[in-house]
């Protein structure tokens, strides 16, 4: 029986574990893969206070390090369901059931798919969602990046170190990304833009060979050759396992108050999976600190 069982070991979950363990709670940190979450997909973090530059995996390592010394138990598993019996919470994975007095959901978000022909068939054969993981396989290629947010613009810049050229296609004529990232992209000689256009199809026999675009204003359809396509069109919440609890909005984001409390007593939600405006490492760790502290207060009150 854990005092608090945290699901997901991204920056939010690891911070909640730090705060809960330092309050002397018995803490379990349940993860389906490796610790670090989405931070593992980025080579360079420049907006985490205290570090001018740090890679995602390195920051993950630094967050993880103190948890073992504090007695946080690391548990491997993919959570499928959460059931509530009075004050008892049962967290159900593929092959085990864990019991806890409080649960902190920190399962983050996953990349959204475009849903166009060719995307699925050519996945890992030129279609990628992770420049850090796959970028080096595309040396000398002409690459396409789809999207106009921070991820698309930042990862396009990352890809220029390997690629011959990087084209960003965006469905509007204005980027959503932070101004600083935009300015860098506009001044990067290897990056060009296709505006007001959406991808209709990704084509290729065994690997990506070309991409078909439609101009959203004129309807004109064009096709251009590319050696790879990196897709960054936003995030979906990872919250399927919580659908029975009635704590999500219509898109699956989990609703909390300022104390990270959900509608179910003793269940908290933090980080990217929470319904909120700014999804960043800094906001994830802020949420985590609050939830770790709230779990402690809950245990003091209810035992
Ligand atoms: P996540 O990091 O998504 O971690 C969730 C964890 O939960 C994962 O480890 C996952 O395996 C686990 N999990 C999910 N479902 C289950 C389940 N059912 N059972 C068990 N475990 C589960 N932010 C910045 O501040 N600065 C940046 O420079 C920056 N760059 C980014 C670059 C890219 C390419 C991307 C994709 C994101 C970037 N972000 C950046 C955003 C930042 O990474 C996220 O806001 C942050 O990681 C969210 O943390 P989290 O702990 O809420 O969730
Ligand atoms: P995002 O901010 O939601 O941006 C998604 C982009 O994809 C938008 O430009 C959107 O267009 C476009 N888009 C969505 N659906 C599309 C579709 N079907 N077809 C074509 N284009 C589509 O997602 P993100 O860039 O992955 O960022 C996610 C979160 O991580 C954000 O909170 C971001 O700030 C954070 N992050 C931060 C950093 C950093 O701080 N350096 C780096 C990466 C990510 P519209 O603009 O028209 O909506």
Short mmCIF file of C-alpha atoms and ligand atoms in Angstrom, two decimals:
data_model
loop_
_atom_site.label_atom_id
_atom_site.label_comp_id
_atom_site.label_asym_id
_atom_site.label_seq_id
_atom_site.Cartn_x
_atom_site.Cartn_y
_atom_site.Cartn_z
CA UNK A 1 0.00 0.00 0.00
CA UNK A 2 1.55 3.28 -1.10
CA UNK A 3 0.74 6.60 0.54
CA UNK A 4 0.96 8.01 -2.96
CA UNK A 5 1.37 6.26 -6.28
CA UNK A 6 2.51 8.54 -9.10
CA UNK A 7 1.76 7.43 -12.65
CA UNK A 8 4.37 8.71 -15.12
CA UNK A 9 7.98 9.72 -14.53
CA UNK A 10 8.30 12.83 -16.69
CA UNK A 11 9.30 16.12 -15.02
CA UNK A 12 5.88 16.45 -13.35
CA UNK A 13 5.88 12.95 -11.84
CA UNK A 14 9.51 13.11 -10.72
CA UNK A 15 8.92 16.43 -8.95
CA UNK A 16 5.80 15.13 -7.22
CA UNK A 17 7.86 12.11 -6.07
CA UNK A 18 10.57 14.44 -4.73
CA UNK A 19 8.12 16.50 -2.68
CA UNK A 20 6.07 13.53 -1.42
CA UNK A 21 9.17 11.52 -0.45
CA UNK A 22 10.67 14.51 1.36
CA UNK A 23 7.44 14.62 3.38
CA UNK A 24 8.21 11.03 4.42
CA UNK A 25 5.41 9.40 2.43
CA UNK A 26 5.75 5.91 0.98
CA UNK A 27 5.98 6.76 -2.70
CA UNK A 28 5.73 4.60 -5.80
CA UNK A 29 6.66 5.99 -9.23
CA UNK A 30 5.01 3.90 -11.93
CA UNK A 31 6.33 4.18 -15.49
CA UNK A 32 5.73 2.28 -18.72
CA UNK A 33 9.10 3.16 -20.30
CA UNK A 34 12.15 5.11 -19.25
CA UNK A 35 12.09 8.10 -16.89
CA UNK A 36 12.20 11.60 -18.36
CA UNK A 37 9.05 11.58 -20.52
CA UNK A 38 9.01 14.00 -23.44
CA UNK A 39 12.29 15.54 -22.26
CA UNK A 40 14.00 12.55 -23.85
CA UNK A 41 12.88 13.84 -27.26
CA UNK A 42 14.67 17.18 -27.14
CA UNK A 43 18.36 17.85 -27.54
CA UNK A 44 18.38 21.35 -26.19
CA UNK A 45 16.46 23.00 -23.37
CA UNK A 46 17.11 26.71 -22.99
CA UNK A 47 14.21 27.79 -20.80
CA UNK A 48 14.65 25.79 -17.62
CA UNK A 49 15.88 28.25 -14.97
CA UNK A 50 19.43 27.65 -13.79
CA UNK A 51 20.63 26.07 -17.03
CA UNK A 52 21.51 28.19 -20.05
CA UNK A 53 21.66 25.00 -22.14
CA UNK A 54 20.98 21.43 -21.11
CA UNK A 55 19.91 18.39 -23.11
CA UNK A 56 16.58 16.75 -22.25
CA UNK A 57 18.08 13.38 -21.23
CA UNK A 58 20.64 15.15 -19.02
CA UNK A 59 17.97 17.16 -17.21
CA UNK A 60 15.94 13.96 -16.79
CA UNK A 61 18.97 12.27 -15.21
CA UNK A 62 19.41 15.19 -12.78
CA UNK A 63 15.74 15.04 -11.75
CA UNK A 64 15.83 11.26 -11.30
CA UNK A 65 19.07 11.07 -9.29
CA UNK A 66 17.81 12.12 -5.83
CA UNK A 67 14.68 9.96 -5.90
CA UNK A 68 16.40 6.65 -5.20
CA UNK A 69 18.20 8.09 -2.16
CA UNK A 70 14.85 9.30 -0.84
CA UNK A 71 13.41 5.77 -1.04
CA UNK A 72 11.03 6.30 -3.98
CA UNK A 73 10.09 2.86 -5.35
CA UNK A 74 10.30 2.57 -9.12
CA UNK A 75 7.65 0.35 -10.58
CA UNK A 76 7.42 -0.72 -14.21
CA UNK A 77 4.00 -1.02 -15.82
CA UNK A 78 1.46 0.34 -18.27
CA UNK A 79 -1.58 1.64 -16.40
CA UNK A 80 -4.88 0.45 -17.88
CA UNK A 81 -7.41 1.52 -15.27
CA UNK A 82 -7.90 3.20 -11.89
CA UNK A 83 -10.65 1.99 -9.57
CA UNK A 84 -11.80 3.71 -6.41
CA UNK A 85 -13.22 1.78 -3.41
CA UNK A 86 -13.97 4.31 -0.67
CA UNK A 87 -10.61 5.88 0.19
CA UNK A 88 -8.66 3.03 -1.45
CA UNK A 89 -7.40 3.52 -5.00
CA UNK A 90 -6.49 0.54 -7.15
CA UNK A 91 -4.14 1.20 -10.06
CA UNK A 92 -4.35 -1.60 -12.58
CA UNK A 93 -1.55 -2.34 -15.03
CA UNK A 94 -1.34 -5.08 -17.66
CA UNK A 95 -0.14 -7.61 -15.08
CA UNK A 96 -0.54 -6.19 -11.57
CA UNK A 97 -2.82 -4.26 -9.22
CA UNK A 98 -1.27 -1.60 -6.97
CA UNK A 99 -3.03 -0.12 -3.95
CA UNK A 100 -2.59 3.46 -2.81
CA UNK A 101 -4.17 6.03 -0.51
CA UNK A 102 -3.59 8.80 -3.05
CA UNK A 103 -2.81 8.73 -6.78
CA UNK A 104 -1.05 11.43 -8.80
CA UNK A 105 -1.62 11.17 -12.55
CA UNK A 106 1.37 12.54 -14.54
CA UNK A 107 1.05 10.70 -17.83
CA UNK A 108 1.70 13.70 -20.07
CA UNK A 109 0.80 13.99 -23.71
CA UNK A 110 1.70 12.19 -26.91
CA UNK A 111 2.30 13.45 -30.44
CA UNK A 112 -0.79 13.84 -32.62
CA UNK A 113 -0.92 12.16 -36.00
CA UNK A 114 -1.81 13.92 -39.24
CA UNK A 115 -4.09 11.12 -40.38
CA UNK A 116 -3.20 11.37 -44.07
CA UNK A 117 -2.58 8.52 -46.54
CA UNK A 118 1.01 7.26 -46.38
CA UNK A 119 1.67 8.45 -42.81
CA UNK A 120 1.07 5.06 -41.18
CA UNK A 121 2.56 2.94 -43.97
CA UNK A 122 5.79 4.99 -44.10
CA UNK A 123 6.14 5.40 -40.33
CA UNK A 124 9.81 4.72 -39.46
CA UNK A 125 10.52 4.64 -43.20
CA UNK A 126 10.97 8.37 -43.57
CA UNK A 127 8.02 9.49 -41.43
CA UNK A 128 9.13 10.42 -37.90
CA UNK A 129 7.82 12.25 -34.84
CA UNK A 130 11.21 12.63 -33.13
CA UNK A 131 14.08 14.60 -34.69
CA UNK A 132 16.40 13.83 -31.79
CA UNK A 133 15.84 10.09 -32.21
CA UNK A 134 15.94 9.89 -36.01
CA UNK A 135 17.54 13.10 -37.35
CA UNK A 136 21.01 11.62 -37.83
CA UNK A 137 19.60 9.02 -40.27
CA UNK A 138 18.76 11.83 -42.70
CA UNK A 139 22.20 13.25 -43.52
CA UNK A 140 22.20 15.20 -46.78
CA UNK A 141 18.44 14.79 -47.32
CA UNK A 142 15.81 17.41 -48.12
CA UNK A 143 13.40 17.20 -45.20
CA UNK A 144 9.87 18.38 -44.50
CA UNK A 145 8.66 19.46 -41.05
CA UNK A 146 4.89 19.75 -40.58
CA UNK A 147 3.49 22.25 -38.02
CA UNK A 148 3.95 25.81 -36.83
CA UNK A 149 4.39 25.50 -33.05
CA UNK A 150 7.48 25.45 -30.81
CA UNK A 151 8.21 21.79 -31.54
CA UNK A 152 8.10 22.12 -35.34
CA UNK A 153 10.24 25.25 -35.45
CA UNK A 154 12.76 24.12 -32.84
CA UNK A 155 13.15 20.63 -34.29
CA UNK A 156 13.46 22.01 -37.84
CA UNK A 157 16.47 24.00 -36.65
CA UNK A 158 17.89 20.86 -35.01
CA UNK A 159 17.52 18.93 -38.28
CA UNK A 160 19.55 21.49 -40.26
CA UNK A 161 22.75 20.06 -38.78
CA UNK A 162 22.14 16.83 -40.74
CA UNK A 163 19.89 17.81 -43.65
CA UNK A 164 20.66 19.49 -46.95
CA UNK A 165 17.51 21.59 -46.50
CA UNK A 166 14.50 21.74 -44.18
CA UNK A 167 11.09 23.00 -45.34
CA UNK A 168 8.42 23.85 -42.78
CA UNK A 169 4.84 23.54 -44.01
CA UNK A 170 2.24 25.36 -41.94
CA UNK A 171 -1.51 25.57 -42.41
CA UNK A 172 -1.57 29.34 -41.74
CA UNK A 173 0.66 32.26 -42.81
CA UNK A 174 1.88 32.94 -39.28
CA UNK A 175 3.77 30.66 -36.89
CA UNK A 176 2.49 29.81 -33.44
CA UNK A 177 6.04 29.27 -32.08
CA UNK A 178 7.78 31.62 -29.62
CA UNK A 179 9.23 34.75 -31.25
CA UNK A 180 12.83 33.78 -30.42
CA UNK A 181 12.46 30.41 -32.16
CA UNK A 182 10.76 32.05 -35.14
CA UNK A 183 13.56 34.60 -35.55
CA UNK A 184 16.18 31.85 -35.50
CA UNK A 185 14.29 29.86 -38.13
CA UNK A 186 13.78 32.89 -40.40
CA UNK A 187 17.50 33.65 -40.32
CA UNK A 188 18.58 30.03 -40.88
CA UNK A 189 19.66 29.68 -44.53
CA UNK A 190 18.75 25.99 -44.63
CA UNK A 191 15.10 26.57 -43.56
CA UNK A 192 12.35 27.61 -45.98
CA UNK A 193 8.57 27.76 -45.59
CA UNK A 194 5.44 26.65 -47.38
CA UNK A 195 2.57 28.77 -45.99
CA UNK A 196 -1.20 28.26 -45.92
CA UNK A 197 -0.85 24.64 -46.92
CA UNK A 198 -1.75 21.23 -45.55
CA UNK A 199 -0.31 17.81 -46.27
CA UNK A 200 -2.75 15.64 -48.25
CA UNK A 201 -0.57 12.57 -48.77
CA UNK A 202 2.90 11.21 -48.09
CA UNK A 203 4.12 9.10 -50.99
CA UNK A 204 6.86 6.53 -51.50
CA UNK A 205 7.43 2.87 -52.39
CA UNK A 206 9.50 1.74 -49.40
CA UNK A 207 10.58 5.13 -48.06
CA UNK A 208 9.25 8.67 -48.20
CA UNK A 209 9.82 10.06 -51.69
CA UNK A 210 7.42 12.99 -52.01
CA UNK A 211 4.63 14.89 -50.27
CA UNK A 212 1.39 16.25 -51.74
CA UNK A 213 0.18 19.64 -50.46
CA UNK A 214 -3.05 21.56 -50.81
CA UNK A 215 -3.08 25.35 -50.56
CA UNK A 216 -5.91 26.12 -48.11
CA UNK A 217 -6.88 29.41 -49.80
CA UNK A 218 -6.56 28.56 -53.49
CA UNK A 219 -7.12 24.80 -53.35
CA UNK A 220 -4.08 24.30 -55.59
CA UNK A 221 -2.49 20.86 -55.22
CA UNK A 222 1.29 20.49 -55.56
CA UNK A 223 3.79 17.68 -55.03
CA UNK A 224 7.41 18.04 -53.90
CA UNK A 225 10.22 15.53 -53.36
CA UNK A 226 11.47 14.94 -49.79
CA UNK A 227 13.69 12.30 -48.18
CA UNK A 228 11.86 12.46 -44.84
CA UNK A 229 8.87 14.02 -43.07
CA UNK A 230 8.89 15.05 -39.41
CA UNK A 231 5.43 15.66 -37.97
CA UNK A 232 4.85 18.10 -35.08
CA UNK A 233 1.16 19.00 -35.14
CA UNK A 234 0.47 19.14 -31.43
CA UNK A 235 -0.38 16.87 -28.58
CA UNK A 236 -3.11 14.56 -27.34
CA UNK A 237 -3.57 13.80 -23.63
CA UNK A 238 -2.55 10.36 -22.38
CA UNK A 239 -5.62 9.71 -20.23
CA UNK A 240 -7.54 6.76 -21.72
CA UNK A 241 -7.10 4.74 -18.51
CA UNK A 242 -8.91 7.50 -16.55
CA UNK A 243 -11.97 7.68 -18.78
CA UNK A 244 -14.15 5.86 -16.21
CA UNK A 245 -13.43 8.40 -13.47
CA UNK A 246 -15.31 11.33 -15.03
CA UNK A 247 -12.39 13.72 -14.56
CA UNK A 248 -11.60 14.64 -18.18
CA UNK A 249 -12.96 17.28 -20.54
CA UNK A 250 -14.37 16.37 -23.96
CA UNK A 251 -10.87 16.19 -25.47
CA UNK A 252 -9.45 13.99 -22.71
CA UNK A 253 -7.48 16.65 -20.79
CA UNK A 254 -7.90 16.12 -17.03
CA UNK A 255 -9.56 18.94 -15.12
CA UNK A 256 -8.11 20.05 -11.76
CA UNK A 257 -8.31 22.98 -9.41
CA UNK A 258 -5.29 25.09 -8.37
CA UNK A 259 -4.33 22.40 -5.83
CA UNK A 260 -4.12 19.80 -8.65
CA UNK A 261 -7.19 18.05 -7.18
CA UNK A 262 -9.48 16.25 -9.60
CA UNK A 263 -13.17 15.60 -8.98
CA UNK A 264 -12.18 12.34 -7.22
CA UNK A 265 -11.00 12.81 -3.63
CA UNK A 266 -7.35 11.76 -3.28
CA UNK A 267 -6.62 11.70 -7.02
CA UNK A 268 -4.45 14.54 -8.34
CA UNK A 269 -3.30 15.37 -11.87
CA UNK A 270 -0.20 17.29 -12.93
CA UNK A 271 1.82 18.31 -15.98
CA UNK A 272 0.88 18.16 -19.65
CA UNK A 273 -2.12 15.83 -19.22
CA UNK A 274 -3.85 18.52 -17.15
CA UNK A 275 -6.22 21.00 -18.81
CA UNK A 276 -4.05 24.17 -18.86
CA UNK A 277 -2.61 26.86 -21.10
CA UNK A 278 1.15 26.45 -20.91
CA UNK A 279 2.69 23.00 -21.31
CA UNK A 280 6.35 23.32 -20.36
CA UNK A 281 8.88 21.63 -18.08
CA UNK A 282 8.71 24.56 -15.66
CA UNK A 283 4.92 24.33 -15.35
CA UNK A 284 5.10 20.53 -15.05
CA UNK A 285 7.51 20.73 -12.11
CA UNK A 286 5.38 23.46 -10.48
CA UNK A 287 2.32 21.23 -10.69
CA UNK A 288 4.36 18.33 -9.30
CA UNK A 289 5.50 20.27 -6.24
CA UNK A 290 1.91 21.28 -5.43
CA UNK A 291 0.55 17.73 -5.82
CA UNK A 292 3.35 16.19 -3.71
CA UNK A 293 2.47 18.59 -0.93
CA UNK A 294 -1.28 18.05 -1.32
CA UNK A 295 -0.84 14.27 -1.09
CA UNK A 296 1.01 14.78 2.20
CA UNK A 297 -1.82 16.96 3.57
CA UNK A 298 -4.36 14.30 2.51
CA UNK A 299 -2.44 11.56 4.37
CA UNK A 300 -2.11 13.74 7.50
CA UNK A 301 -5.87 14.39 7.43
CA UNK A 302 -7.13 10.90 6.57
CA UNK A 303 -4.27 8.61 7.65
P1 LIG B 1 5.66 13.73 -20.02
O1 LIG B 1 7.00 14.35 -20.16
O2 LIG B 1 4.85 13.49 -21.24
O3 LIG B 1 5.85 12.36 -19.21
C1 LIG B 1 4.77 11.47 -19.02
C2 LIG B 1 5.31 10.10 -18.61
O4 LIG B 1 4.21 9.25 -18.31
C3 LIG B 1 6.09 9.40 -19.72
O5 LIG B 1 7.35 8.97 -19.22
C4 LIG B 1 5.19 8.22 -20.12
O6 LIG B 1 5.94 7.07 -20.54
C5 LIG B 1 4.45 7.94 -18.83
N1 LIG B 1 3.14 7.30 -19.07
C6 LIG B 1 2.17 7.72 -19.93
N2 LIG B 1 1.10 6.89 -19.88
C7 LIG B 1 1.40 5.93 -18.98
C8 LIG B 1 0.70 4.79 -18.51
N3 LIG B 1 -0.54 4.50 -18.94
N4 LIG B 1 1.30 3.99 -17.59
C9 LIG B 1 2.55 4.28 -17.13
N5 LIG B 1 3.26 5.36 -17.55
C10 LIG B 1 2.70 6.17 -18.46
N6 LIG B 1 9.34 22.15 -22.66
C11 LIG B 1 10.15 23.12 -22.20
O7 LIG B 1 9.90 23.69 -21.13
N7 LIG B 1 11.28 23.47 -22.87
C12 LIG B 1 11.65 22.86 -24.04
O8 LIG B 1 12.69 23.22 -24.62
C13 LIG B 1 10.81 21.83 -24.53
N8 LIG B 1 11.12 21.22 -25.70
C14 LIG B 1 10.31 20.21 -26.15
C15 LIG B 1 10.65 19.56 -27.35
C16 LIG B 1 9.86 18.55 -27.84
C17 LIG B 1 10.22 17.88 -29.15
C18 LIG B 1 8.71 18.13 -27.10
C19 LIG B 1 7.89 16.97 -27.60
C20 LIG B 1 8.36 18.78 -25.93
C21 LIG B 1 9.14 19.83 -25.44
N9 LIG B 1 8.82 20.53 -24.28
C22 LIG B 1 9.64 21.51 -23.81
C23 LIG B 1 7.60 20.21 -23.51
C24 LIG B 1 7.95 19.36 -22.25
O9 LIG B 1 8.78 18.29 -22.62
C25 LIG B 1 6.66 18.87 -21.59
O10 LIG B 1 5.88 19.99 -21.25
C26 LIG B 1 6.95 18.05 -20.32
O11 LIG B 1 7.79 16.95 -20.59
C27 LIG B 1 5.65 17.53 -19.69
O12 LIG B 1 5.98 16.77 -18.58
P2 LIG B 1 4.98 15.69 -17.95
O13 LIG B 1 5.75 15.08 -16.81
O14 LIG B 1 3.68 16.31 -17.69
O15 LIG B 1 4.71 14.60 -19.07
P1 LIG B 2 1.29 23.12 -30.54
O1 LIG B 2 1.84 24.29 -29.80
O2 LIG B 2 -0.09 22.65 -30.24
O3 LIG B 2 1.42 23.43 -32.10
C1 LIG B 2 0.92 22.53 -33.06
C2 LIG B 2 1.10 23.14 -34.44
O4 LIG B 2 0.62 22.21 -35.41
C3 LIG B 2 0.30 24.43 -34.62
O5 LIG B 2 1.05 25.36 -35.35
C4 LIG B 2 -0.93 23.96 -35.38
O6 LIG B 2 -1.43 24.95 -36.26
C5 LIG B 2 -0.39 22.82 -36.20
N1 LIG B 2 -1.42 21.80 -36.48
C6 LIG B 2 -2.26 21.20 -35.62
N2 LIG B 2 -3.01 20.27 -36.24
C7 LIG B 2 -2.63 20.28 -37.53
C8 LIG B 2 -3.02 19.55 -38.67
N3 LIG B 2 -3.96 18.59 -38.61
N4 LIG B 2 -2.42 19.83 -39.86
C9 LIG B 2 -1.46 20.76 -39.94
N5 LIG B 2 -1.02 21.48 -38.89
C10 LIG B 2 -1.60 21.24 -37.70
O7 LIG B 2 2.22 21.80 -30.32
P2 LIG B 2 3.82 21.67 -30.14
O8 LIG B 2 4.54 22.60 -31.01
O9 LIG B 2 4.10 20.21 -30.23
O10 LIG B 2 4.05 22.13 -28.62
C11 LIG B 2 3.40 21.41 -27.58
C12 LIG B 2 3.76 22.03 -26.22
O11 LIG B 2 5.16 21.82 -25.92
C13 LIG B 2 3.53 23.53 -26.24
O12 LIG B 2 3.04 23.91 -24.98
C14 LIG B 2 4.90 24.10 -26.45
O13 LIG B 2 5.06 25.40 -25.92
C15 LIG B 2 5.78 23.08 -25.71
N6 LIG B 2 7.14 23.12 -26.30
C16 LIG B 2 7.99 24.07 -25.84
C17 LIG B 2 9.23 24.20 -26.43
C18 LIG B 2 10.14 25.27 -25.91
O14 LIG B 2 9.80 25.93 -24.94
N7 LIG B 2 11.30 25.48 -26.49
C19 LIG B 2 9.61 23.38 -27.49
C20 LIG B 2 8.71 22.44 -27.94
C21 LIG B 2 7.46 22.32 -27.35
P3 LIG B 2 -2.13 26.30 -35.71
O15 LIG B 2 -0.99 27.18 -35.27
O16 LIG B 2 -2.85 26.81 -36.89
O17 LIG B 2 -3.02 25.87 -34.59
#
